[in-house]
Each structure stands twice: as structure tokens, then as C-alpha cells.
GROMACS .gro file of C-alpha atoms in nm:
model
  277
    1UNK     CA    1  16.188  -0.150  18.240
    2UNK     CA    2  16.275   0.191  18.386
    3UNK     CA    3  16.134   0.407  18.106
    4UNK     CA    4  16.312   0.718  18.224
    5UNK     CA    5  16.660   0.663  18.364
    6UNK     CA    6  16.671   0.747  18.731
    7UNK     CA    7  16.958   0.997  18.760
    8UNK     CA    8  17.016   1.144  19.104
    9UNK     CA    9  17.271   1.375  19.263
   10UNK     CA   10  17.359   1.268  19.616
   11UNK     CA   11  17.407   1.529  19.888
   12UNK     CA   12  17.767   1.654  19.897
   13UNK     CA   13  17.826   1.558  20.260
   14UNK     CA   14  17.692   1.206  20.203
   15UNK     CA   15  17.900   1.168  19.886
   16UNK     CA   16  18.215   1.281  20.067
   17UNK     CA   17  18.144   1.037  20.350
   18UNK     CA   18  18.110   0.749  20.101
   19UNK     CA   19  18.434   0.846  19.928
   20UNK     CA   20  18.625   0.858  20.258
   21UNK     CA   21  18.489   0.519  20.369
   22UNK     CA   22  18.587   0.354  20.040
   23UNK     CA   23  18.936   0.508  20.047
   24UNK     CA   24  18.987   0.379  20.400
   25UNK     CA   25  18.865   0.033  20.299
   26UNK     CA   26  19.107   0.014  20.008
   27UNK     CA   27  19.408   0.105  20.220
   28UNK     CA   28  19.384  -0.223  20.406
   29UNK     CA   29  19.273  -0.439  20.113
   30UNK     CA   30  19.493  -0.641  19.880
   31UNK     CA   31  19.270  -0.551  19.583
   32UNK     CA   32  19.128  -0.211  19.491
   33UNK     CA   33  18.827  -0.382  19.328
   34UNK     CA   34  18.608  -0.526  19.604
   35UNK     CA   35  18.293  -0.740  19.579
   36UNK     CA   36  18.023  -0.725  19.844
   37UNK     CA   37  18.041  -1.106  19.864
   38UNK     CA   38  18.376  -1.066  20.039
   39UNK     CA   39  18.369  -1.235  20.381
   40UNK     CA   40  18.558  -0.949  20.550
   41UNK     CA   41  18.334  -0.794  20.816
   42UNK     CA   42  18.438  -0.439  20.724
   43UNK     CA   43  18.345  -0.504  20.360
   44UNK     CA   44  18.010  -0.649  20.463
   45UNK     CA   45  17.937  -0.350  20.686
   46UNK     CA   46  18.030  -0.099  20.416
   47UNK     CA   47  17.825  -0.288  20.155
   48UNK     CA   48  17.514  -0.279  20.374
   49UNK     CA   49  17.551   0.094  20.434
   50UNK     CA   50  17.610   0.164  20.064
   51UNK     CA   51  17.308  -0.041  19.965
   52UNK     CA   52  17.086   0.137  20.217
   53UNK     CA   53  17.203   0.487  20.118
   54UNK     CA   54  17.215   0.441  19.741
   55UNK     CA   55  16.884   0.256  19.700
   56UNK     CA   56  16.707   0.525  19.904
   57UNK     CA   57  16.708   0.725  19.579
   58UNK     CA   58  16.520   0.449  19.393
   59UNK     CA   59  16.136   0.470  19.392
   60UNK     CA   60  15.963   0.218  19.620
   61UNK     CA   61  15.776   0.056  19.329
   62UNK     CA   62  16.110  -0.076  19.199
   63UNK     CA   63  16.252  -0.175  19.539
   64UNK     CA   64  15.960  -0.388  19.654
   65UNK     CA   65  16.076  -0.689  19.445
   66UNK     CA   66  16.439  -0.688  19.566
   67UNK     CA   67  16.547  -1.027  19.708
   68UNK     CA   68  16.924  -0.987  19.693
   69UNK     CA   69  17.186  -0.738  19.588
   70UNK     CA   70  17.549  -0.738  19.481
   71UNK     CA   71  17.789  -0.443  19.487
   72UNK     CA   72  18.122  -0.406  19.314
   73UNK     CA   73  18.364  -0.133  19.418
   74UNK     CA   74  18.565  -0.073  19.106
   75UNK     CA   75  18.848   0.164  19.020
   76UNK     CA   76  19.002   0.187  18.674
   77UNK     CA   77  19.332   0.374  18.645
   78UNK     CA   78  19.305   0.420  18.267
   79UNK     CA   79  18.961   0.406  18.106
   80UNK     CA   80  19.126   0.393  17.763
   81UNK     CA   81  19.314   0.070  17.841
   82UNK     CA   82  19.201  -0.202  17.602
   83UNK     CA   83  19.135  -0.448  17.885
   84UNK     CA   84  18.864  -0.211  18.010
   85UNK     CA   85  18.740  -0.026  17.703
   86UNK     CA   86  18.690  -0.336  17.488
   87UNK     CA   87  18.420  -0.451  17.733
   88UNK     CA   88  18.244  -0.115  17.722
   89UNK     CA   89  18.105  -0.133  17.368
   90UNK     CA   90  17.724  -0.102  17.346
   91UNK     CA   91  17.589  -0.402  17.535
   92UNK     CA   92  17.322  -0.532  17.769
   93UNK     CA   93  17.378  -0.750  18.078
   94UNK     CA   94  17.185  -1.058  18.179
   95UNK     CA   95  17.239  -1.225  18.517
   96UNK     CA   96  17.034  -1.491  18.693
   97UNK     CA   97  17.097  -1.773  18.940
   98UNK     CA   98  16.907  -1.979  19.195
   99UNK     CA   99  17.107  -1.837  19.486
  100UNK     CA  100  17.091  -1.464  19.395
  101UNK     CA  101  16.783  -1.441  19.174
  102UNK     CA  102  16.732  -1.250  18.849
  103UNK     CA  103  16.915  -0.919  18.805
  104UNK     CA  104  16.652  -0.663  18.704
  105UNK     CA  105  16.800  -0.326  18.803
  106UNK     CA  106  17.157  -0.203  18.773
  107UNK     CA  107  17.302   0.116  18.912
  108UNK     CA  108  17.630   0.303  18.875
  109UNK     CA  109  17.746   0.545  19.141
  110UNK     CA  110  18.048   0.766  19.075
  111UNK     CA  111  18.265   0.776  19.386
  112UNK     CA  112  18.499   1.036  19.236
  113UNK     CA  113  18.496   1.269  18.939
  114UNK     CA  114  18.725   1.105  18.677
  115UNK     CA  115  19.075   1.244  18.721
  116UNK     CA  116  19.385   1.307  18.513
  117UNK     CA  117  19.710   1.362  18.701
  118UNK     CA  118  19.516   1.400  19.027
  119UNK     CA  119  19.283   1.671  18.895
  120UNK     CA  120  18.928   1.655  18.763
  121UNK     CA  121  18.942   1.572  18.392
  122UNK     CA  122  18.762   1.797  18.139
  123UNK     CA  123  18.406   1.689  18.064
  124UNK     CA  124  18.487   1.553  17.718
  125UNK     CA  125  18.769   1.341  17.859
  126UNK     CA  126  18.576   1.165  18.136
  127UNK     CA  127  18.444   0.873  17.930
  128UNK     CA  128  18.079   0.976  17.893
  129UNK     CA  129  17.827   0.701  17.973
  130UNK     CA  130  17.571   0.645  17.695
  131UNK     CA  131  17.237   0.480  17.778
  132UNK     CA  132  16.992   0.385  17.502
  133UNK     CA  133  16.630   0.399  17.616
  134UNK     CA  134  16.314   0.241  17.478
  135UNK     CA  135  16.075   0.359  17.205
  136UNK     CA  136  16.351   0.484  16.973
  137UNK     CA  137  16.449   0.761  17.212
  138UNK     CA  138  16.789   0.923  17.172
  139UNK     CA  139  17.071   0.775  17.383
  140UNK     CA  140  17.117   0.971  17.703
  141UNK     CA  141  17.460   1.111  17.783
  142UNK     CA  142  17.566   1.081  18.147
  143UNK     CA  143  17.874   1.282  18.238
  144UNK     CA  144  18.056   1.113  18.531
  145UNK     CA  145  18.083   1.330  18.840
  146UNK     CA  146  18.130   1.262  19.208
  147UNK     CA  147  17.796   1.190  19.375
  148UNK     CA  148  17.604   1.110  19.054
  149UNK     CA  149  17.388   0.797  19.067
  150UNK     CA  150  17.221   0.627  18.769
  151UNK     CA  151  16.961   0.345  18.776
  152UNK     CA  152  16.857   0.146  18.467
  153UNK     CA  153  16.738  -0.199  18.362
  154UNK     CA  154  17.045  -0.392  18.241
  155UNK     CA  155  16.882  -0.655  18.017
  156UNK     CA  156  16.712  -0.410  17.778
  157UNK     CA  157  16.918  -0.090  17.808
  158UNK     CA  158  17.221  -0.091  17.575
  159UNK     CA  159  17.498   0.113  17.735
  160UNK     CA  160  17.865   0.193  17.675
  161UNK     CA  161  18.144   0.433  17.765
  162UNK     CA  162  18.194   0.691  17.491
  163UNK     CA  163  18.518   0.816  17.340
  164UNK     CA  164  18.777   0.995  17.553
  165UNK     CA  165  18.924   1.299  17.381
  166UNK     CA  166  19.286   1.410  17.417
  167UNK     CA  167  19.425   1.068  17.507
  168UNK     CA  168  19.775   1.200  17.447
  169UNK     CA  169  19.743   1.427  17.754
  170UNK     CA  170  19.746   1.131  17.991
  171UNK     CA  171  19.525   0.857  18.129
  172UNK     CA  172  19.193   0.925  18.301
  173UNK     CA  173  19.078   0.722  18.603
  174UNK     CA  174  18.729   0.613  18.702
  175UNK     CA  175  18.610   0.521  19.052
  176UNK     CA  176  18.260   0.382  19.094
  177UNK     CA  177  18.022   0.145  19.268
  178UNK     CA  178  17.838  -0.093  19.035
  179UNK     CA  179  17.528  -0.248  19.186
  180UNK     CA  180  17.286  -0.522  19.080
  181UNK     CA  181  16.945  -0.571  19.239
  182UNK     CA  182  16.792  -0.918  19.213
  183UNK     CA  183  16.432  -1.036  19.223
  184UNK     CA  184  16.293  -1.390  19.240
  185UNK     CA  185  16.438  -1.594  18.949
  186UNK     CA  186  16.214  -1.697  18.659
  187UNK     CA  187  16.447  -1.973  18.538
  188UNK     CA  188  16.645  -2.245  18.715
  189UNK     CA  189  16.979  -2.228  18.532
  190UNK     CA  190  17.263  -1.985  18.609
  191UNK     CA  191  17.342  -1.726  18.341
  192UNK     CA  192  17.589  -1.437  18.353
  193UNK     CA  193  17.658  -1.284  18.016
  194UNK     CA  194  17.712  -0.962  17.830
  195UNK     CA  195  17.525  -0.927  17.501
  196UNK     CA  196  17.679  -0.695  17.242
  197UNK     CA  197  17.461  -0.476  17.022
  198UNK     CA  198  17.532  -0.546  16.654
  199UNK     CA  199  17.780  -0.300  16.499
  200UNK     CA  200  17.549  -0.121  16.249
  201UNK     CA  201  17.292  -0.046  16.519
  202UNK     CA  202  17.561   0.065  16.766
  203UNK     CA  203  17.702   0.305  16.503
  204UNK     CA  204  17.355   0.454  16.458
  205UNK     CA  205  17.323   0.508  16.834
  206UNK     CA  206  17.659   0.686  16.847
  207UNK     CA  207  17.585   0.897  16.541
  208UNK     CA  208  17.261   1.019  16.701
  209UNK     CA  209  17.456   1.175  16.986
  210UNK     CA  210  17.772   1.251  16.786
  211UNK     CA  211  17.984   1.009  16.987
  212UNK     CA  212  18.214   0.719  16.904
  213UNK     CA  213  18.331   0.426  17.120
  214UNK     CA  214  18.602   0.489  17.375
  215UNK     CA  215  18.848   0.250  17.209
  216UNK     CA  216  18.789   0.364  16.851
  217UNK     CA  217  19.074   0.517  16.652
  218UNK     CA  218  18.877   0.594  16.338
  219UNK     CA  219  18.702   0.916  16.440
  220UNK     CA  220  18.328   0.985  16.402
  221UNK     CA  221  18.133   0.729  16.205
  222UNK     CA  222  18.087   0.802  15.834
  223UNK     CA  223  17.936   0.560  15.582
  224UNK     CA  224  18.211   0.450  15.346
  225UNK     CA  225  18.291   0.176  15.101
  226UNK     CA  226  18.466  -0.100  15.294
  227UNK     CA  227  18.706  -0.190  15.014
  228UNK     CA  228  18.796   0.173  14.952
  229UNK     CA  229  18.867   0.223  15.322
  230UNK     CA  230  19.102  -0.076  15.327
  231UNK     CA  231  19.286   0.045  15.017
  232UNK     CA  232  19.340   0.383  15.180
  233UNK     CA  233  19.485   0.218  15.490
  234UNK     CA  234  19.725   0.021  15.270
  235UNK     CA  235  19.812   0.339  15.077
  236UNK     CA  236  19.738   0.163  14.747
  237UNK     CA  237  19.715   0.389  14.441
  238UNK     CA  238  19.535   0.317  14.119
  239UNK     CA  239  19.782   0.262  13.834
  240UNK     CA  240  19.669   0.260  13.471
  241UNK     CA  241  19.814  -0.024  13.271
  242UNK     CA  242  19.956   0.048  12.927
  243UNK     CA  243  19.798  -0.170  12.659
  244UNK     CA  244  19.582  -0.172  12.352
  245UNK     CA  245  19.310   0.085  12.334
  246UNK     CA  246  18.965  -0.036  12.404
  247UNK     CA  247  18.705  -0.034  12.129
  248UNK     CA  248  18.684  -0.178  11.776
  249UNK     CA  249  18.996  -0.200  11.572
  250UNK     CA  250  18.926  -0.100  11.205
  251UNK     CA  251  18.989  -0.370  10.945
  252UNK     CA  252  19.246  -0.269  10.685
  253UNK     CA  253  19.124  -0.258  10.326
  254UNK     CA  254  19.283  -0.513  10.099
  255UNK     CA  255  19.380  -0.350   9.772
  256UNK     CA  256  19.288  -0.537   9.454
  257UNK     CA  257  19.582  -0.571   9.220
  258UNK     CA  258  19.501  -0.400   8.888
  259UNK     CA  259  19.673  -0.558   8.586
  260UNK     CA  260  19.937  -0.341   8.420
  261UNK     CA  261  19.914  -0.279   8.041
  262UNK     CA  262  20.238  -0.476   7.977
  263UNK     CA  263  20.120  -0.793   8.146
  264UNK     CA  264  19.788  -0.776   7.963
  265UNK     CA  265  19.966  -0.754   7.624
  266UNK     CA  266  20.190  -1.050   7.707
  267UNK     CA  267  19.885  -1.267   7.788
  268UNK     CA  268  19.723  -1.165   7.457
  269UNK     CA  269  20.037  -1.260   7.255
  270UNK     CA  270  20.056  -1.599   7.427
  271UNK     CA  271  19.692  -1.667   7.342
  272UNK     CA  272  19.747  -1.584   6.970
  273UNK     CA  273  20.057  -1.802   6.955
  274UNK     CA  274  19.868  -2.098   7.098
  275UNK     CA  275  19.588  -2.066   6.842
  276UNK     CA  276  19.826  -2.053   6.544
  277UNK     CA  277  19.984  -2.387   6.636
   0.00000   0.00000   0.00000
């Protein structure tokens, strides 16, 4: 694992040359997203040059195991679009095959500074890249900028694109080269998958750097009762029901009927009359 993320800033002239080459390539291509496996000779030539230039910033101790590589020229017109942002939640990547090998290093190179309406977007609106390192270190915040290059190990480095502020001001684009470096495979089957970090742990990562996921609408994470949160969304109010009061109801005293003097005298007269007969 790359313990410290390798973050480099490429020379301005080199970065501008890369940008111009990619723009020229896209003008004659049917798709703006281009894989290095494309059979077009121009794509192959550009891919080789990009690989040579970009990996020159990676220490030799990491490059010595490279058997294959794969590049992906990717441009996203709106980083907040669900089709893109939903795949950017905290995750790791695992890729291995007999033909390519085992992906052990990934890099992201920013071809352009993220733009809104043709101009560089403010820092907080660029879709900050979060990388979680080892040994309980704080996630590192990478602010996208033309010429910035980041290397990391994809299978054990959770990463995601953080929240874009001011979405109502317009969409923000992202133009980058995503690269995978492969070493000799350790298993025979082919696997290409993205592994999501469980939600509670991902929320902790974001809280540590005061960020939330790009496609979240709920604002910064705050612990809250799940049921209470749902009731608030439904705008349900507590209503007290009218009914008997709670607690013990007192038992009414039953009054004993005291004999009146008249009735007592009548009983006495009846008793005397019965005895005289």
C-alpha cells in the first residue's frame, strides 16, 4: 500500500501539452470517453505517451512490478448528475484478470480545472476528492486542478467525490485521466468490482473532514433518531387524544341507609300485634 498518497504537480508546459493533445483526440472521436485499449493508432500513441509522462512521477520501487496498464480518458459534464455521483460514494476498487494482471496502483490526473460555464469553478464547487489512508489517519482532501496527479492503492484506499456546493449556480465539469497499473496476477479468475464502504463508517470519514457525499441532499451528517427524522419529512405532528385521565379512579362511598324513626316505630307495633294474637 502507498502509505502516503503520492500527489504531484506536473510542469505547466507539460500539462498544457497533454490538454491540447487530448482535446485534439476528442475532436475526431465518436466518444469523449476513450479507453487505451482502443485499436485506433492515434489513441495507442497518446496512451503510450501519457503512461510514460505520468508514471515518471511515481517512485521506481512501485513501478518495478508493472506488467500492464490501462488508461481511461474521461470527461463528465455534470459531476452532480446521479449517473456519475452515485458511483462516487466511499468505495475501493478491485480488478484482476489473467490477461492484464492484478491492479495494484491507481492514479487520477486532472486534465483541466473543473469548470462552470467555461470558467474555473470555485474550490468548494469542484467536487473535492477524499482519500482515506491507513492507520486511522484523517481522509486527505484533494482539490482538483489542472496538472494535479494523485497515486494510491485502489483495493485498500476508500475514496469518493465530496459534496459540490452551490449546485443551483450551474453544473460543474470534470476532465481527467484514470489509470490502473497491473502486476502479475495472484489468482486465476477475472474480477472487476467496486466495494462500497458501509454507511456508518463512511459518515465517520466525512464528519472527520466536515464533508458530505456529492449526491447528498441532507446536509452535514448529524446523529439523529431515524423514526423522528422520517416523521419530520412527512410533516407529522403529535396530537393528544382526548380520553379518560390516567391514574386510579377513586371508588365512590356507598352510603348506608339509616332507619328513620317512623319506620322503626311501625316495625315495633307490628311485632307487638303479632305477639298478642
